[in-house]
Amino acid sequence: MTQSAQIGDGTRAVRAGLPEAAKNDPTLPGPVFAAHFHLPGDVSGPYTYGRDDNPTWTHLERAIGELEAPGQEDVDTLVFASGMAAISAVLFSQLKAGDVVVLPSDGYQVFPLVREQLTAFGIEVRTAPTGGDAQLDVLDGAKLLWIETPSNPGLDVCDVRRLAEAAHARGALVAVDNTLATPLGQRPLELGADFSVASGTKQLTGHGDILLGYVTCRDAELTASVRGWRKIVGAIPGPMEAWLAHRSLATLQLRAERQNANALALALALRDRDDIEGLRYPGLPDDPSHKIAAQQMRRFGCVVSFTLPTRARAEGFMEALTLVDDATSFGGVRSTAERRRRWGGDDVPEGFIRFSAGAEDPDDLVADVLRALDEAAA
């Protein structure tokens, strides 16, 4: 076991992906802005053209790989312009006409659009909910199983080990969307997945100012196919975004500890309210997903979901909040929430709230939410 596998999460996050120390060099080199590189004679070396690779990406990719699979030298990470770019790269590099893919029916709300495109390319799409490992029932003949756990926005959890073993026994690849958990909460490759995919836009970078995605994979051939798709499509991050993301990783453990603690504190405060239904947080001991989550997750995330009786009550709650931004996305240091049904893509009630706990003082955050709930009910 290497030192990287033995050190704590905070130490790893602070040191991940940094180059060897050299006198007078910066500890984290600045972004490299280059469309092309000096390339006399035969083509050789890692950096030839800006769509193919970039030194700033390299540092970030190594850093994410160290977080996703500590101490594993055979793991490669590829960064993308967004989470959807990363998701698309795996789907469209691995699937062809006539293949079968299994998607979660309760996953990210863009998946209905993804399903339309996959179907247009002659790929059969099957869906099943995340909870209860229901995707097991539609696995036969599949080429790829896509898992989202915890699911967004419903926060159901499935048994990744069980699903991965079943999929591999049927000859299928397994990809896990690790966005909500982050590598500090869950390591899909250790649970048997072939791909760990995530939007770095969310808690990984944590400030709501970067669009980024990544794919981490242990198999060199699979990595090469995803890399080839990135080259063809050109879904690459800018060097400034990559550098900002790497800089942000240093505080990931600090942010995650406060945000996850705030999420639990909020969930506990909401648990006994009569005006709340369907409260979900995998970290609650009585949550339906807690048992499985506790077996495969090291942290339970910063997102809490619950339902208010009506759309009007939910909108009144959102208007009454003072410390929480009405915004989409999640994982930022500033708490956000939204009435999720306004987008139309999620099968949730009109009063469903997805709440992302930020890094505010817990007493302040909980007090603001409880006050807003009382005002909305008045």
Short mmCIF file of C-alpha atoms in Angstrom, two decimals:
data_model
loop_
_atom_site.label_atom_id
_atom_site.label_comp_id
_atom_site.label_asym_id
_atom_site.label_seq_id
_atom_site.Cartn_x
_atom_site.Cartn_y
_atom_site.Cartn_z
CA MET A 1 0.00 0.00 0.00
CA THR A 2 1.38 3.39 -0.97
CA GLN A 3 1.52 6.46 1.24
CA SER A 4 -1.28 7.96 -0.85
CA ALA A 5 -3.59 5.13 0.25
CA GLN A 6 -2.73 5.58 3.93
CA ILE A 7 -3.08 9.34 4.45
CA GLY A 8 -6.32 11.03 5.47
CA ASP A 9 -8.84 12.64 3.17
CA GLY A 10 -7.89 16.19 4.11
CA THR A 11 -4.19 15.61 3.54
CA ARG A 12 -4.89 13.87 0.24
CA ALA A 13 -7.17 16.65 -0.99
CA VAL A 14 -4.59 19.32 -0.16
CA ARG A 15 -1.72 17.48 -1.86
CA ALA A 16 -3.45 15.68 -4.73
CA GLY A 17 -2.01 16.13 -8.21
CA LEU A 18 0.78 18.53 -7.25
CA PRO A 19 4.02 18.22 -9.23
CA GLU A 20 7.33 17.33 -7.62
CA ALA A 21 8.71 20.27 -5.70
CA ALA A 22 11.39 22.25 -7.55
CA LYS A 23 13.20 25.31 -6.26
CA ASN A 24 11.55 28.58 -7.28
CA ASP A 25 8.60 26.85 -8.96
CA PRO A 26 5.03 27.47 -7.71
CA THR A 27 3.49 24.67 -5.66
CA LEU A 28 0.52 24.62 -8.05
CA PRO A 29 1.59 25.81 -11.51
CA GLY A 30 -0.67 28.37 -13.14
CA PRO A 31 -2.94 27.55 -16.07
CA VAL A 32 -1.26 26.84 -19.40
CA PHE A 33 -3.04 28.70 -22.20
CA ALA A 34 -1.93 27.03 -25.41
CA ALA A 35 -3.61 25.87 -28.59
CA HIS A 36 -0.36 24.41 -29.88
CA PHE A 37 3.08 23.49 -28.54
CA HIS A 38 6.58 23.47 -30.01
CA LEU A 39 6.75 20.24 -32.00
CA PRO A 40 9.80 19.93 -34.29
CA GLY A 41 10.42 16.67 -36.16
CA ASP A 42 8.42 13.53 -35.46
CA VAL A 43 5.38 13.76 -33.23
CA SER A 44 6.29 12.71 -29.69
CA GLY A 45 5.68 13.70 -26.11
CA PRO A 46 2.47 14.33 -24.16
CA TYR A 47 1.53 17.79 -25.43
CA THR A 48 0.99 18.41 -29.12
CA TYR A 49 -2.32 20.22 -29.60
CA GLY A 50 -4.69 21.92 -27.18
CA ARG A 51 -7.72 19.76 -27.93
CA ASP A 52 -5.79 16.58 -27.12
CA ASP A 53 -4.10 17.41 -23.84
CA ASN A 54 -2.87 20.21 -21.63
CA PRO A 55 -0.47 20.31 -18.64
CA THR A 56 -3.13 21.97 -16.47
CA TRP A 57 -5.55 19.14 -17.20
CA THR A 58 -2.83 16.63 -16.32
CA HIS A 59 -2.39 17.99 -12.79
CA LEU A 60 -6.15 18.03 -12.21
CA GLU A 61 -6.68 14.57 -13.68
CA ARG A 62 -4.00 13.13 -11.44
CA ALA A 63 -5.55 14.86 -8.44
CA ILE A 64 -9.05 13.51 -9.10
CA GLY A 65 -7.62 10.03 -9.74
CA GLU A 66 -5.90 10.11 -6.35
CA LEU A 67 -9.20 10.99 -4.68
CA GLU A 68 -11.27 8.42 -6.58
CA ALA A 69 -8.82 5.55 -6.15
CA PRO A 70 -6.07 6.31 -3.59
CA GLY A 71 -2.86 4.40 -4.14
CA GLN A 72 -4.00 2.82 -7.41
CA GLU A 73 -1.45 3.48 -10.13
CA ASP A 74 -3.51 1.92 -12.93
CA VAL A 75 -6.33 4.49 -12.76
CA ASP A 76 -6.77 7.23 -15.36
CA THR A 77 -9.00 10.30 -15.20
CA LEU A 78 -10.18 12.45 -18.10
CA VAL A 79 -11.65 15.91 -17.53
CA PHE A 80 -14.43 17.43 -19.63
CA ALA A 81 -16.18 20.74 -20.18
CA SER A 82 -19.18 19.71 -18.04
CA GLY A 83 -20.74 16.80 -16.25
CA MET A 84 -23.01 16.10 -19.20
CA ALA A 85 -19.98 16.06 -21.50
CA ALA A 86 -18.45 13.37 -19.29
CA ILE A 87 -21.70 11.37 -19.17
CA SER A 88 -22.13 11.62 -22.94
CA ALA A 89 -18.54 10.52 -23.52
CA VAL A 90 -19.06 7.26 -21.67
CA LEU A 91 -22.46 6.51 -23.21
CA PHE A 92 -21.56 7.28 -26.81
CA SER A 93 -18.06 5.80 -26.73
CA GLN A 94 -19.30 2.47 -25.38
CA LEU A 95 -22.64 2.00 -27.13
CA LYS A 96 -23.57 1.39 -30.75
CA ALA A 97 -26.73 0.58 -32.69
CA GLY A 98 -28.30 -2.63 -31.44
CA ASP A 99 -26.84 -2.37 -27.92
CA VAL A 100 -28.92 -2.18 -24.74
CA VAL A 101 -28.31 0.32 -21.95
CA VAL A 102 -29.98 0.41 -18.54
CA LEU A 103 -30.55 3.88 -17.07
CA PRO A 104 -32.15 4.96 -13.79
CA SER A 105 -35.75 6.11 -14.22
CA ASP A 106 -35.32 8.54 -11.31
CA GLY A 107 -31.96 10.03 -12.26
CA TYR A 108 -30.82 13.43 -13.42
CA GLN A 109 -33.61 15.28 -15.23
CA VAL A 110 -31.66 15.54 -18.51
CA PHE A 111 -31.79 11.76 -18.95
CA PRO A 112 -35.09 11.84 -20.90
CA LEU A 113 -33.27 13.90 -23.55
CA VAL A 114 -30.36 11.46 -23.44
CA ARG A 115 -32.79 8.59 -23.92
CA GLU A 116 -34.24 10.26 -27.01
CA GLN A 117 -30.79 10.61 -28.57
CA LEU A 118 -29.73 7.06 -27.72
CA THR A 119 -32.95 5.70 -29.21
CA ALA A 120 -32.43 7.77 -32.35
CA PHE A 121 -29.03 6.06 -32.73
CA GLY A 122 -30.67 2.62 -32.57
CA ILE A 123 -29.74 1.86 -28.96
CA GLU A 124 -32.36 0.18 -26.78
CA VAL A 125 -32.89 2.03 -23.50
CA ARG A 126 -34.36 0.32 -20.45
CA THR A 127 -35.09 2.12 -17.19
CA ALA A 128 -35.81 1.17 -13.60
CA PRO A 129 -35.77 3.03 -10.28
CA THR A 130 -32.66 3.27 -8.14
CA GLY A 131 -34.28 2.05 -4.93
CA GLY A 132 -34.53 -1.66 -4.20
CA ASP A 133 -31.83 -2.44 -6.79
CA ALA A 134 -34.66 -2.53 -9.33
CA GLN A 135 -32.25 -2.23 -12.26
CA LEU A 136 -31.36 -5.88 -11.67
CA ASP A 137 -34.66 -6.87 -13.25
CA VAL A 138 -33.82 -5.36 -16.65
CA LEU A 139 -30.12 -6.25 -16.96
CA ASP A 140 -30.26 -9.29 -19.25
CA GLY A 141 -28.61 -8.54 -22.58
CA ALA A 142 -27.40 -5.08 -21.57
CA LYS A 143 -24.07 -3.68 -22.73
CA LEU A 144 -23.93 -0.93 -20.09
CA LEU A 145 -25.56 -0.33 -16.72
CA TRP A 146 -25.74 3.29 -15.57
CA ILE A 147 -26.15 3.81 -11.81
CA GLU A 148 -26.88 7.08 -10.03
CA THR A 149 -26.55 6.69 -6.28
CA PRO A 150 -27.70 8.60 -4.31
CA SER A 151 -30.22 9.47 -6.99
CA ASN A 152 -30.89 13.08 -7.90
CA PRO A 153 -33.20 14.48 -6.63
CA GLY A 154 -34.97 11.68 -4.72
CA LEU A 155 -31.89 10.45 -2.81
CA ASP A 156 -32.56 6.74 -3.17
CA VAL A 157 -29.51 4.47 -2.86
CA CYS A 158 -28.75 1.14 -4.49
CA ASP A 159 -26.20 -1.56 -3.68
CA VAL A 160 -23.36 -0.82 -6.11
CA ARG A 161 -21.44 -4.03 -5.34
CA ARG A 162 -24.49 -6.18 -5.93
CA LEU A 163 -25.43 -4.46 -9.17
CA ALA A 164 -21.86 -4.44 -10.49
CA GLU A 165 -21.40 -8.15 -9.82
CA ALA A 166 -24.71 -8.95 -11.52
CA ALA A 167 -23.91 -6.74 -14.51
CA HIS A 168 -20.42 -8.16 -14.98
CA ALA A 169 -21.81 -11.70 -14.76
CA ARG A 170 -24.00 -10.79 -17.74
CA GLY A 171 -21.14 -9.19 -19.66
CA ALA A 172 -22.20 -5.58 -19.05
CA LEU A 173 -20.05 -2.60 -18.13
CA VAL A 174 -20.98 -0.46 -15.12
CA ALA A 175 -20.81 3.33 -14.78
CA VAL A 176 -21.66 5.13 -11.54
CA ASP A 177 -22.56 8.80 -11.36
CA ASN A 178 -20.63 9.90 -8.27
CA THR A 179 -21.62 13.58 -8.39
CA LEU A 180 -23.69 13.79 -5.24
CA ALA A 181 -21.39 11.64 -3.09
CA THR A 182 -18.01 12.97 -4.36
CA PRO A 183 -14.92 10.77 -3.99
CA LEU A 184 -14.87 11.65 -0.28
CA GLY A 185 -18.26 10.05 0.15
CA GLN A 186 -18.03 7.06 -2.18
CA ARG A 187 -15.47 5.34 -4.40
CA PRO A 188 -17.32 3.50 -7.18
CA LEU A 189 -14.24 1.77 -8.61
CA GLU A 190 -13.62 0.11 -5.24
CA LEU A 191 -17.26 -1.05 -5.30
CA GLY A 192 -16.80 -2.77 -8.66
CA ALA A 193 -17.73 -0.11 -11.21
CA ASP A 194 -15.82 0.27 -14.47
CA PHE A 195 -16.37 4.04 -14.66
CA SER A 196 -16.80 6.68 -12.01
CA VAL A 197 -18.38 9.72 -13.67
CA ALA A 198 -19.26 13.06 -12.11
CA SER A 199 -20.05 16.68 -12.58
CA GLY A 200 -17.22 18.62 -10.99
CA THR A 201 -19.51 21.64 -11.14
CA LYS A 202 -21.10 20.58 -7.85
CA GLN A 203 -19.50 19.84 -4.46
CA LEU A 204 -16.18 18.71 -5.88
CA THR A 205 -15.25 22.30 -6.71
CA GLY A 206 -17.90 23.78 -4.48
CA HIS A 207 -18.12 27.47 -5.35
CA GLY A 208 -20.74 27.49 -8.11
CA ASP A 209 -18.40 29.18 -10.58
CA ILE A 210 -16.97 26.33 -12.69
CA LEU A 211 -18.52 23.94 -15.22
CA LEU A 212 -16.53 20.71 -15.27
CA GLY A 213 -16.92 16.95 -15.60
CA TYR A 214 -14.69 13.90 -15.36
CA VAL A 215 -14.47 10.18 -16.00
CA THR A 216 -12.21 7.90 -13.93
CA CYS A 217 -11.50 4.38 -15.18
CA ARG A 218 -9.10 1.57 -14.38
CA ASP A 219 -9.14 -0.21 -17.78
CA ALA A 220 -6.70 1.26 -20.33
CA GLU A 221 -8.77 0.25 -23.36
CA LEU A 222 -11.95 1.75 -21.95
CA THR A 223 -10.07 4.92 -21.07
CA ALA A 224 -8.69 5.14 -24.60
CA SER A 225 -12.16 4.91 -26.10
CA VAL A 226 -13.47 7.70 -23.86
CA ARG A 227 -10.39 9.79 -24.65
CA GLY A 228 -11.03 9.26 -28.35
CA TRP A 229 -14.59 10.52 -27.96
CA ARG A 230 -13.36 13.62 -26.17
CA LYS A 231 -10.94 14.30 -29.03
CA ILE A 232 -13.62 13.88 -31.69
CA VAL A 233 -16.27 15.95 -29.95
CA GLY A 234 -13.90 18.50 -28.46
CA ALA A 235 -15.76 18.64 -25.11
CA ILE A 236 -12.70 19.93 -23.28
CA PRO A 237 -12.38 22.23 -20.26
CA GLY A 238 -10.58 25.54 -20.52
CA PRO A 239 -7.24 25.68 -18.71
CA MET A 240 -8.50 28.38 -16.35
CA GLU A 241 -11.45 26.21 -15.31
CA ALA A 242 -9.16 23.23 -14.80
CA TRP A 243 -6.77 25.29 -12.68
CA LEU A 244 -9.59 26.75 -10.58
CA ALA A 245 -10.97 23.26 -10.04
CA HIS A 246 -7.61 21.95 -8.85
CA ARG A 247 -7.21 24.91 -6.52
CA SER A 248 -10.68 24.22 -5.10
CA LEU A 249 -9.90 20.56 -4.34
CA ALA A 250 -7.63 21.64 -1.50
CA THR A 251 -10.67 22.63 0.58
CA LEU A 252 -12.91 19.71 -0.44
CA GLN A 253 -12.63 17.85 2.85
CA LEU A 254 -13.20 21.01 4.89
CA ARG A 255 -16.23 21.98 2.82
CA ALA A 256 -17.70 18.48 2.76
CA GLU A 257 -17.45 18.04 6.52
CA ARG A 258 -19.32 21.30 7.24
CA GLN A 259 -21.87 20.90 4.44
CA ASN A 260 -22.65 17.28 5.26
CA ALA A 261 -22.99 18.13 8.96
CA ASN A 262 -25.34 20.97 8.05
CA ALA A 263 -27.42 18.64 5.90
CA LEU A 264 -27.79 16.19 8.78
CA ALA A 265 -28.63 18.98 11.23
CA LEU A 266 -31.31 20.27 8.87
CA ALA A 267 -32.75 16.80 8.28
CA LEU A 268 -32.96 16.20 12.03
CA ALA A 269 -34.69 19.55 12.53
CA LEU A 270 -37.27 18.75 9.82
CA ARG A 271 -37.94 15.17 10.84
CA ASP A 272 -40.85 15.84 13.21
CA ARG A 273 -42.59 18.71 11.40
CA ASP A 274 -46.19 18.06 10.42
CA ASP A 275 -45.93 20.19 7.27
CA ILE A 276 -43.08 18.11 5.81
CA GLU A 277 -43.60 14.90 3.86
CA GLY A 278 -41.17 12.54 2.18
CA LEU A 279 -38.08 13.78 4.01
CA ARG A 280 -35.00 12.07 2.61
CA TYR A 281 -31.36 12.16 3.67
CA PRO A 282 -29.26 8.98 3.53
CA GLY A 283 -27.46 10.01 6.72
CA LEU A 284 -30.62 9.81 8.82
CA PRO A 285 -30.65 6.49 10.71
CA ASP A 286 -34.32 5.99 9.84
CA ASP A 287 -34.00 6.90 6.15
CA PRO A 288 -35.03 4.00 3.86
CA SER A 289 -31.61 4.13 2.18
CA HIS A 290 -29.48 4.45 5.30
CA LYS A 291 -28.58 0.78 5.73
CA ILE A 292 -27.19 0.36 2.22
CA ALA A 293 -25.66 3.84 2.20
CA ALA A 294 -23.79 3.14 5.43
CA GLN A 295 -22.27 0.03 3.87
CA GLN A 296 -20.79 1.76 0.83
CA MET A 297 -20.61 5.48 1.64
CA ARG A 298 -18.14 7.23 3.93
CA ARG A 299 -20.08 10.51 3.91
CA PHE A 300 -23.72 11.03 2.99
CA GLY A 301 -23.64 14.25 1.00
CA CYS A 302 -25.00 17.76 1.37
CA VAL A 303 -28.43 17.35 -0.25
CA VAL A 304 -31.73 16.96 1.62
CA SER A 305 -35.10 16.57 -0.09
CA PHE A 306 -38.62 17.01 1.23
CA THR A 307 -42.12 17.87 0.04
CA LEU A 308 -44.42 20.68 1.13
CA PRO A 309 -48.20 20.29 0.74
CA THR A 310 -48.69 22.53 -2.31
CA ARG A 311 -46.84 24.45 -4.97
CA ALA A 312 -47.93 27.71 -3.34
CA ARG A 313 -46.54 26.62 0.03
CA ALA A 314 -43.25 25.63 -1.57
CA GLU A 315 -42.97 28.93 -3.43
CA GLY A 316 -43.80 30.83 -0.25
CA PHE A 317 -41.07 28.91 1.59
CA MET A 318 -38.52 29.75 -1.08
CA GLU A 319 -39.45 33.46 -0.99
CA ALA A 320 -39.14 33.59 2.80
CA LEU A 321 -35.59 32.21 2.94
CA THR A 322 -32.85 34.77 3.57
CA LEU A 323 -29.67 32.65 3.83
CA VAL A 324 -30.53 30.28 0.98
CA ASP A 325 -30.37 31.12 -2.73
CA ASP A 326 -33.19 30.03 -5.03
CA ALA A 327 -30.98 28.37 -7.62
CA THR A 328 -30.45 25.09 -9.39
CA SER A 329 -27.39 22.87 -8.96
CA PHE A 330 -26.05 21.81 -5.56
CA GLY A 331 -22.88 21.37 -3.55
CA GLY A 332 -21.83 25.02 -3.19
CA VAL A 333 -20.56 26.73 -0.06
CA ARG A 334 -23.68 28.92 -0.12
CA SER A 335 -26.87 26.98 0.57
CA THR A 336 -29.28 26.67 -2.36
CA ALA A 337 -32.73 25.21 -2.78
CA GLU A 338 -35.38 25.00 -5.44
CA ARG A 339 -38.86 23.75 -6.15
CA ARG A 340 -37.65 21.03 -8.42
CA ARG A 341 -40.87 20.47 -10.40
CA ARG A 342 -40.46 23.88 -12.08
CA TRP A 343 -38.10 22.24 -14.60
CA GLY A 344 -40.63 19.61 -15.62
CA GLY A 345 -38.16 16.75 -16.00
CA ASP A 346 -38.43 15.11 -12.57
CA ASP A 347 -41.29 12.87 -11.49
CA VAL A 348 -41.80 14.65 -8.16
CA PRO A 349 -44.73 16.47 -6.50
CA GLU A 350 -45.33 20.18 -7.09
CA GLY A 351 -44.16 20.97 -3.57
CA PHE A 352 -40.92 18.96 -3.76
CA ILE A 353 -37.84 20.85 -2.51
CA ARG A 354 -34.25 19.88 -3.24
CA PHE A 355 -32.09 21.57 -0.61
CA SER A 356 -28.30 21.81 -0.80
CA ALA A 357 -26.70 22.65 2.53
CA GLY A 358 -23.81 25.11 2.34
CA ALA A 359 -21.09 26.03 4.79
CA GLU A 360 -23.01 28.55 6.90
CA ASP A 361 -23.12 28.20 10.67
CA PRO A 362 -25.53 25.33 11.33
CA ASP A 363 -27.65 27.18 13.89
CA ASP A 364 -28.14 30.10 11.49
CA LEU A 365 -29.05 27.86 8.57
CA VAL A 366 -31.52 25.70 10.49
CA ALA A 367 -33.15 28.75 12.08
CA ASP A 368 -33.61 30.38 8.66
CA VAL A 369 -35.25 27.28 7.21
CA LEU A 370 -37.59 26.77 10.17
CA ARG A 371 -38.60 30.43 10.14
CA ALA A 372 -39.28 30.31 6.38
CA LEU A 373 -41.42 27.20 6.83
CA ASP A 374 -43.45 28.90 9.55
CA GLU A 375 -43.94 32.03 7.44
CA ALA A 376 -45.03 30.00 4.43
CA ALA A 377 -47.60 28.17 6.56
CA ALA A 378 -49.06 31.35 8.08
#
